Amino acid sequence: MTPHPLRRTALVLTLAPFTAFAQTAPDRPNIVVFLVDDLGWQETSVPFHTEVTALNRRYRTPNLEALAAEGVKFTQAYASAVCSPSRVSLLTGMNAARHRVTNWTLRKDASPDTPLKGVTPPAWNVNGLRALAPGETLPPETDAPAPGRFAVATPLPELLRAAGYRTIHCGKAHFGALGTPGEDPRALGFEVNIAGHAAGGPGSYLGEKNYSAAWRTSPPDHVWDVPGLDAYKGTTVNLTEALTLEAVKAMDAAVAAKQPFFLHLAHYAVHVPWEDDARFIQKYRDAGLKGTPAALASMIEGMDKSLGDVRAALRRLGVEKNTVILFLSDNGSPSQCPANLPLRGHKCFPYEGGTRVPMIAYRPGVTPAGTVCRTPVLIEDVFPTVLALAGADGKPAQPVDGVSFVAKLAAPAAADPAAAARPLVWHSPNHYGYTPFSAIRIGDRKLIHHHVSRKLELYDLAHDLEEQHDLAARHPELTRQLAAALTRTLRDRHAQMPLDAQTGAPLPFADAIAR
Amino acid sequence: MTPHPLRRTALVLTLAPFTAFAQTAPDRPNIVVFLVDDLGWQETSVPFHTEVTALNRRYRTPNLEALAAEGVKFTQAYASAVCSPSRVSLLTGMNAARHRVTNWTLRKDASPDTPLKGVTPPAWNVNGLRALAPGETLPPETDAPAPGRFAVATPLPELLRAAGYRTIHCGKAHFGALGTPGEDPRALGFEVNIAGHAAGGPGSYLGEKNYSAAWRTSPPDHVWDVPGLDAYKGTTVNLTEALTLEAVKAMDAAVAAKQPFFLHLAHYAVHVPWEDDARFIQKYRDAGLKGTPAALASMIEGMDKSLGDVRAALRRLGVEKNTVILFLSDNGSPSQCPANLPLRGHKCFPYEGGTRVPMIAYRPGVTPAGTVCRTPVLIEDVFPTVLALAGADGKPAQPVDGVSFVAKLAAPAAADPAAAARPLVWHSPNHYGYTPFSAIRIGDRKLIHHHVSRKLELYDLAHDLEEQHDLAARHPELTRQLAAALTRTLRDRHAQMPLDAQTGAPLPFADAIAR
């Protein structure tokens, strides 16, 4: 049997009367969600495919390799195809079809959707996430637009905080639009906010540029300025390093206060702009990479160093055996990046290259070292998983679509009949980088519904991970079944469809097309 | 007497029967308009003020110093406060109030104006400049919006081409919106177009980034990609250098073809994005500059090297004694740059810091070396000046507001009573970086009319170049006179005013306020 990893911490906690929760739940682990932005399934040196690919050989992520060697590698982990939907799902447990933050948010009441002939986007929740106010109750879900165009929920950090956790956000937030409550992570249950705000990307990763984009627009646009981090502005410290140093300070303070912590370390990296990380660029140039591909590789290694530094700090603080680490990305790599081979497509796309993300979980003393979990998981599953790990028993106001994968941390390869029958759903009625779509996966079968062309595609991921062979015409009955399941799930969640610009009527769901 | 500088060229030209014009005008000089973007009055090592300033000491432009030592320095040269208006004025001879391209252009039928409470921008010519079609006649000018929201004119290069010149555009064009004829300089009379298109800035100055901004947006926005220059993409060649190399090639070809040339070398530099020019950055860092200020300084020196390289090529080609060089900028430096001291304000502003630009002219054998011209000139004056230099006798369809300064090249300091009485006018009914304004300068008196606040400011530039002492209240009669002259000039040119958002009525001209 593994020795109890919490003995030292638990002892200390019983001596700390100011944390009332400590005495009732002495074994609560610290939890680090290490969320990377726009990191593709192939963009690390850890192979998530059955074989090592060219990209795995290109990138250097030794700390991620070490984490995988100690933890569980999830080879079929999924997020939404774009960032805000994933982030709201993580914080609420709701699928994007339900929370309706189906594209990225920034400006109040404004959508970044690209015009599309003949089609109008639905009234999606352009203002992002807002925490349910004290005493407020959620209205019943309907097909009507949400009041104020907000997703309203009990956010994950609020439940953790109520359970005695110190809740720390560090890095990219991107939960709510400018001028709305959700632009500040502290309005969503985080006690500490380091450098998070409404914008979904940094102006720059360079301290020399003050992490600002003012150098590239005239008049200067300060909306992308990373807030805070004043001590690093004007220095040569890369943003990823600055966030790591501040996250370590926040962990240090929580440990000193004898409080378990939830650290949401959500790096801006490796989102655009792609700028050389001076610490690592030379080796990629020496390897023959140039320009953006070299810059991206250096940023990926900078992100990996952050993971290593966080783990070193956990060791230094003596809490490494009592800290769960969950590493994942928020969507696939953007279309300017190298192809996600063997996967098809990129960020914003309904194909695996858009939605399948690298994910590794490490629970000391629990995860069997160097194992693989092939059960599909979705980013909204993080919500119930983290609550389960924390032993937090507060109930969120919203319905939770996510399913806890906490059992997978102990038994990654155990048979799971429920998972095999579970419908995994993606929903993007928006036009941004790709035309509006929904998709469903049950078992190894995946159906994609293109809303505007009214086309259905059917793939068998077990034999065609590359999504090259559309089987819809050959398997009409299976197509109909998946279309019906997709439609049922979306209707249950009051999903919004794009509107016909002429009539204002929603475009049909998949079942009407498969018929 | 100066030896005839054209003997060799003229001799050759008589042997070149395919250039019919050569025999009738053997002394036509080559003309290089070296137009820099966003270069402030103080952003070179040439002092345009009465004393050397801190910025003159910061920047290193030895080639510009050499040009000033041989040519005429114009210390009171003006452009519009923003780029497209200046560029359309240069190509048409019309003041911005008349051509109505009063803000920068990019997307068809779309304005970049920032919303302003209670005020609507007028139907300005958002689609930029279009060349008058063969057989088309200009409609009479009216106050109504222009059809298609184009400025229509006979462009300068078309007249030069008709006069036998090879017309070469190299660099930033920014004359017409995407998807309109004017997006291509070749539709405006340029035979050769190197790297010019609809956009007013480059995605990047770095060959490593393919001169593209795709590395900083997701999905990639290719609208800022510099077109052409494929041989340099993926290399370490800075954009300013690439343009210079290509401009030299084009001059070489014109000389080889025994054709006089008009080179419009319109650098993207030093417009945003401000990126280190690797060739020059170190010396500015060593001097203690960091971040954007260091990057800008390196870009300014890169621009200066281009001027030196062009002049070296002219010598190598044996045409340096037969080539007029006109160096100027298209507006003041942006607000992120160091203050334009002693001037007030920046790009987009009605103050001298927004509109006064560095300008130097060199006409070999004509300009007295190292002289200064203090007569105010406006960017639309380049149009009649270049036509006069070329001896082009074609007539433009449009009325020309510019006044030739060709006589100043021979006698920079000669008394000029007409110039002392000339009204110089600026007009920006747009909200972009600054609120809508008009301004007029007659002699040393300058009146600024703020359209929305309905405020008038009066300055005496001879004693208050800094525009710190508003004399409007102390000199109501002078204020009234200037307001009347401003109004008369604007009405003559059918200038557009911003509209009251409630009533749709134009805001009043200055005379109605001064009354």
Short mmCIF file of N, CA, C and O in Angstrom, two decimals, chain B residues 13 18-19 21 28-32 156-169 189-194 247-264 386 390:
data_model
loop_
_atom_site.label_atom_id
_atom_site.label_comp_id
_atom_site.label_asym_id
_atom_site.label_seq_id
_atom_site.Cartn_x
_atom_site.Cartn_y
_atom_site.Cartn_z
N LEU B 13 18.90 58.91 -75.06
CA LEU B 13 17.47 58.92 -75.34
C LEU B 13 17.18 59.14 -76.82
O LEU B 13 16.23 58.58 -77.35
N PHE B 18 11.61 54.14 -79.24
CA PHE B 18 10.33 53.69 -78.65
C PHE B 18 9.83 54.62 -77.57
O PHE B 18 8.73 54.49 -77.10
N THR B 19 10.69 55.55 -77.14
CA THR B 19 10.18 56.54 -76.20
C THR B 19 10.05 57.87 -76.94
O THR B 19 10.97 58.69 -76.98
N PHE B 21 8.61 60.52 -76.37
CA PHE B 21 8.73 61.78 -75.63
C PHE B 21 10.18 62.20 -75.45
O PHE B 21 10.47 63.37 -75.27
N ARG B 28 14.37 65.97 -69.04
CA ARG B 28 13.47 65.60 -67.94
C ARG B 28 14.22 64.81 -66.86
O ARG B 28 14.85 63.80 -67.16
N PRO B 29 14.14 65.25 -65.64
CA PRO B 29 14.85 64.54 -64.57
C PRO B 29 14.07 63.32 -64.10
O PRO B 29 12.85 63.25 -64.24
N ASN B 30 14.79 62.37 -63.54
CA ASN B 30 14.12 61.34 -62.75
C ASN B 30 13.64 61.99 -61.46
O ASN B 30 14.23 62.96 -60.98
N ILE B 31 12.58 61.42 -60.92
CA ILE B 31 12.02 62.00 -59.69
C ILE B 31 11.79 60.87 -58.68
O ILE B 31 11.10 59.89 -59.00
N VAL B 32 12.38 61.03 -57.52
CA VAL B 32 12.15 60.07 -56.44
C VAL B 32 11.41 60.77 -55.32
O VAL B 32 11.93 61.73 -54.73
N LEU B 156 -1.55 61.47 -60.32
CA LEU B 156 -0.23 61.95 -60.70
C LEU B 156 0.53 60.98 -61.60
O LEU B 156 1.06 61.38 -62.66
N PRO B 157 0.64 59.70 -61.25
CA PRO B 157 1.44 58.81 -62.10
C PRO B 157 0.86 58.64 -63.51
O PRO B 157 1.61 58.41 -64.45
N GLU B 158 -0.46 58.79 -63.63
CA GLU B 158 -1.06 58.68 -64.97
C GLU B 158 -0.58 59.83 -65.85
O GLU B 158 -0.26 59.64 -67.03
N LEU B 159 -0.51 61.02 -65.29
CA LEU B 159 -0.04 62.18 -66.05
C LEU B 159 1.45 62.05 -66.37
O LEU B 159 1.89 62.44 -67.47
N LEU B 160 2.20 61.49 -65.44
CA LEU B 160 3.64 61.32 -65.68
C LEU B 160 3.88 60.24 -66.74
O LEU B 160 4.77 60.36 -67.59
N ARG B 161 3.09 59.21 -66.66
CA ARG B 161 3.22 58.13 -67.64
C ARG B 161 2.90 58.64 -69.05
O ARG B 161 3.60 58.33 -70.02
N ALA B 162 1.85 59.43 -69.12
CA ALA B 162 1.48 60.02 -70.42
C ALA B 162 2.59 60.91 -70.94
O ALA B 162 2.74 61.11 -72.15
N ALA B 163 3.38 61.45 -70.03
CA ALA B 163 4.49 62.33 -70.42
C ALA B 163 5.77 61.53 -70.67
O ALA B 163 6.84 62.13 -70.85
N GLY B 164 5.68 60.20 -70.68
CA GLY B 164 6.84 59.39 -71.04
C GLY B 164 7.63 58.82 -69.87
O GLY B 164 8.66 58.18 -70.07
N TYR B 165 7.15 59.04 -68.67
CA TYR B 165 7.87 58.52 -67.51
C TYR B 165 7.53 57.05 -67.26
O TYR B 165 6.39 56.63 -67.48
N ARG B 166 8.52 56.34 -66.78
CA ARG B 166 8.23 55.04 -66.19
C ARG B 166 7.80 55.30 -64.76
O ARG B 166 8.55 55.93 -63.98
N THR B 167 6.65 54.83 -64.40
CA THR B 167 6.09 55.16 -63.09
C THR B 167 6.12 53.92 -62.19
O THR B 167 5.56 52.88 -62.51
N ILE B 168 6.81 54.06 -61.08
CA ILE B 168 7.10 52.92 -60.21
C ILE B 168 6.58 53.21 -58.81
O ILE B 168 6.98 54.20 -58.18
N HIS B 169 5.71 52.37 -58.33
CA HIS B 169 5.33 52.44 -56.92
C HIS B 169 6.04 51.32 -56.18
O HIS B 169 6.03 50.17 -56.62
N GLY B 189 -2.17 54.47 -62.49
CA GLY B 189 -1.16 55.03 -63.37
C GLY B 189 0.26 54.55 -63.11
O GLY B 189 1.18 54.93 -63.83
N PHE B 190 0.45 53.72 -62.10
CA PHE B 190 1.78 53.15 -61.88
C PHE B 190 1.95 51.94 -62.78
O PHE B 190 1.12 51.03 -62.77
N GLU B 191 3.06 51.93 -63.54
CA GLU B 191 3.31 50.76 -64.39
C GLU B 191 3.83 49.60 -63.57
O GLU B 191 3.62 48.44 -63.89
N VAL B 192 4.59 49.93 -62.54
CA VAL B 192 5.21 48.91 -61.70
C VAL B 192 4.66 49.07 -60.29
O VAL B 192 4.62 50.20 -59.77
N ASN B 193 4.25 47.98 -59.72
CA ASN B 193 3.84 48.00 -58.31
C ASN B 193 4.63 46.96 -57.54
O ASN B 193 4.54 45.77 -57.81
N ILE B 194 5.38 47.42 -56.59
CA ILE B 194 6.14 46.52 -55.72
C ILE B 194 5.54 46.60 -54.32
O ILE B 194 5.65 47.63 -53.64
N ALA B 247 13.29 48.43 -55.32
CA ALA B 247 13.21 49.76 -55.93
C ALA B 247 14.44 50.02 -56.78
O ALA B 247 14.35 50.59 -57.89
N VAL B 248 15.60 49.61 -56.29
CA VAL B 248 16.83 49.80 -57.04
C VAL B 248 16.77 49.01 -58.35
O VAL B 248 17.14 49.51 -59.42
N LYS B 249 16.28 47.80 -58.28
CA LYS B 249 16.13 46.99 -59.51
C LYS B 249 15.23 47.71 -60.52
O LYS B 249 15.51 47.72 -61.72
N ALA B 250 14.16 48.28 -60.04
CA ALA B 250 13.22 48.96 -60.94
C ALA B 250 13.86 50.20 -61.55
O ALA B 250 13.65 50.51 -62.73
N MET B 251 14.65 50.93 -60.75
CA MET B 251 15.36 52.09 -61.31
C MET B 251 16.36 51.63 -62.36
O MET B 251 16.50 52.24 -63.43
N ASP B 252 17.05 50.57 -62.03
CA ASP B 252 18.04 49.99 -62.94
C ASP B 252 17.40 49.67 -64.30
O ASP B 252 17.92 50.02 -65.36
N ALA B 253 16.24 49.04 -64.25
CA ALA B 253 15.55 48.67 -65.49
C ALA B 253 15.13 49.90 -66.27
O ALA B 253 15.21 49.93 -67.51
N ALA B 254 14.67 50.94 -65.56
CA ALA B 254 14.26 52.16 -66.26
C ALA B 254 15.45 52.82 -66.93
O ALA B 254 15.38 53.26 -68.09
N VAL B 255 16.57 52.87 -66.22
CA VAL B 255 17.77 53.48 -66.80
C VAL B 255 18.24 52.66 -68.00
O VAL B 255 18.60 53.22 -69.05
N ALA B 256 18.19 51.33 -67.84
CA ALA B 256 18.61 50.47 -68.96
C ALA B 256 17.71 50.69 -70.17
O ALA B 256 18.16 50.62 -71.32
N ALA B 257 16.44 50.99 -69.92
CA ALA B 257 15.49 51.23 -71.02
C ALA B 257 15.53 52.68 -71.48
O ALA B 257 14.73 53.07 -72.32
N LYS B 258 16.44 53.46 -70.91
CA LYS B 258 16.62 54.87 -71.32
C LYS B 258 15.35 55.67 -71.13
O LYS B 258 15.02 56.54 -71.91
N GLN B 259 14.63 55.35 -70.05
CA GLN B 259 13.37 56.04 -69.80
C GLN B 259 13.48 56.81 -68.49
O GLN B 259 13.97 56.26 -67.50
N PRO B 260 13.07 58.06 -68.46
CA PRO B 260 13.06 58.74 -67.17
C PRO B 260 12.05 58.06 -66.26
O PRO B 260 11.05 57.50 -66.72
N PHE B 261 12.32 58.10 -64.96
CA PHE B 261 11.40 57.38 -64.07
C PHE B 261 10.90 58.28 -62.95
O PHE B 261 11.56 59.25 -62.55
N PHE B 262 9.72 57.94 -62.50
CA PHE B 262 9.14 58.51 -61.28
C PHE B 262 9.05 57.36 -60.29
O PHE B 262 8.30 56.41 -60.50
N LEU B 263 9.85 57.44 -59.25
CA LEU B 263 9.82 56.39 -58.22
C LEU B 263 9.11 56.93 -56.99
O LEU B 263 9.57 57.89 -56.37
N HIS B 264 7.98 56.32 -56.69
CA HIS B 264 7.25 56.65 -55.46
C HIS B 264 7.64 55.57 -54.45
O HIS B 264 7.03 54.50 -54.39
N VAL B 386 5.77 68.08 -58.82
CA VAL B 386 6.33 66.97 -59.60
C VAL B 386 5.97 67.12 -61.07
O VAL B 386 6.80 66.90 -61.96
N ALA B 390 8.72 67.48 -64.07
CA ALA B 390 8.71 66.53 -65.19
C ALA B 390 8.40 67.22 -66.51
O ALA B 390 8.55 66.60 -67.57
#
